[in-house]
Amino acid sequence: MKRALGLARQDKVSVFSRSQYEWTLVEQSCNRMASVLVPLYDTLGPNTVPYILNHTEMTVVFCAKQQTATLLHCLRECPHLKTIVQYESNLEEQQVAEANERGVKL
């Protein structure tokens, strides 16, 4: 994960999903890589996600399929975000195209 995403020690990595086993995998990977885990919760309101992404200058977010649309909606407001890793492999072509238009890898 570290090499594939170009992460260095103490880089911030965000996870945006409900509690599920992938959350734990990301968390333990961050611990192993000495990365800082920044959780995101959609229950905190619509302005919270872009605020946290900008405040932390987040470049990488791991998310569940349900949160991909929310992240894509935030891209104009979040210039630091460069990579969205969706847990599920069934990516929607429209979402991939939208991410590519904004210079974000999905």
Coordinates of C-alpha atoms in Angstrom, one line a residue:
M1 CA 0.0 0.0 0.0
K2 CA 2.8 2.4 0.9
R3 CA 4.6 2.1 -2.4
A4 CA 1.5 1.9 -4.6
L5 CA 0.1 5.1 -3.1
G6 CA 3.4 7.0 -2.8
L7 CA 3.0 7.4 1.0
A8 CA 5.8 8.3 3.4
R9 CA 6.1 7.9 7.1
Q10 CA 3.6 10.1 9.0
D11 CA 1.5 10.8 5.9
K12 CA -2.2 11.0 6.6
V13 CA -4.6 8.4 5.3
S14 CA -8.4 8.7 5.6
V15 CA -11.0 6.0 5.9
F16 CA -14.6 6.8 5.1
S17 CA -17.1 4.1 5.7
R18 CA -19.3 2.5 8.2
S19 CA -17.7 0.0 10.5
Q20 CA -16.7 -3.0 8.5
Y21 CA -13.7 -5.3 8.2
E22 CA -12.0 -3.2 5.5
W23 CA -11.8 -0.3 8.0
T24 CA -9.7 -2.5 10.3
L25 CA -7.4 -3.6 7.4
V26 CA -6.8 0.1 6.5
E27 CA -6.2 0.9 10.2
Q28 CA -3.7 -1.9 10.7
S29 CA -1.9 -1.0 7.4
C30 CA -1.6 2.6 8.6
N31 CA -0.2 1.4 11.9
R32 CA 2.4 -0.8 10.1
M33 CA 3.4 2.0 7.8
A34 CA 3.5 4.6 10.6
S35 CA 0.8 6.6 8.8
V36 CA -1.7 8.8 10.6
L37 CA -5.3 7.5 10.2
V38 CA -8.0 10.2 9.8
P39 CA -11.5 8.9 10.1
L40 CA -14.4 10.5 8.2
Y41 CA -18.1 10.1 9.2
D42 CA -21.0 11.1 7.0
T43 CA -23.2 11.4 10.1
L44 CA -21.4 14.6 11.1
G45 CA -23.1 16.6 8.3
P46 CA -22.4 17.6 4.7
N47 CA -19.8 20.3 5.4
T48 CA -17.6 18.1 7.6
V49 CA -16.1 15.9 5.0
P50 CA -14.6 18.7 2.9
Y51 CA -13.5 20.6 6.0
I52 CA -11.6 17.6 7.3
L53 CA -10.1 16.8 3.9
N54 CA -8.9 20.4 3.5
H55 CA -7.7 20.8 7.1
T56 CA -5.6 17.7 6.9
E57 CA -4.5 18.3 3.3
M58 CA -5.6 14.7 2.7
T59 CA -4.3 13.0 -0.5
V60 CA -5.6 9.5 0.0
V61 CA -9.1 8.2 1.1
F62 CA -10.2 4.6 1.4
C63 CA -14.0 4.4 1.3
A64 CA -17.0 2.1 0.8
K65 CA -19.0 2.4 -2.4
Q66 CA -21.7 4.4 -0.7
Q67 CA -19.3 7.2 0.1
T68 CA -17.6 7.4 -3.3
A69 CA -20.3 9.8 -4.6
T70 CA -19.8 12.1 -1.6
L71 CA -16.1 12.2 -2.1
L72 CA -16.5 13.0 -5.9
H73 CA -18.9 15.8 -5.0
C74 CA -16.2 17.3 -2.7
L75 CA -13.4 17.3 -5.3
R76 CA -13.8 20.9 -6.4
E77 CA -13.4 22.0 -2.8
C78 CA -10.6 19.6 -2.0
P79 CA -7.6 20.2 -4.2
H80 CA -5.2 18.0 -2.2
L81 CA -7.2 14.8 -2.7
K82 CA -5.5 12.7 -5.4
T83 CA -6.5 9.1 -4.8
I84 CA -9.8 7.4 -3.8
V85 CA -9.6 3.7 -3.0
Q86 CA -13.0 2.1 -3.1
Y87 CA -13.2 -1.2 -1.1
E88 CA -15.6 -2.8 -3.6
S89 CA -14.2 -3.6 -7.1
N90 CA -17.3 -2.8 -9.0
L91 CA -16.5 0.8 -10.0
E92 CA -19.0 2.8 -12.0
E93 CA -17.6 4.1 -15.3
Q94 CA -19.2 7.5 -14.8
Q95 CA -17.5 7.9 -11.4
V96 CA -14.1 6.9 -12.8
A97 CA -14.5 9.4 -15.6
E98 CA -15.5 12.2 -13.2
A99 CA -12.5 11.4 -11.0
N100 CA -10.2 11.4 -14.0
E101 CA -11.5 14.8 -15.1
R102 CA -10.5 16.2 -11.8
G103 CA -7.1 14.6 -11.8
V104 CA -8.0 12.0 -9.1
K105 CA -7.3 8.3 -9.4
L106 CA -10.2 6.1 -8.5

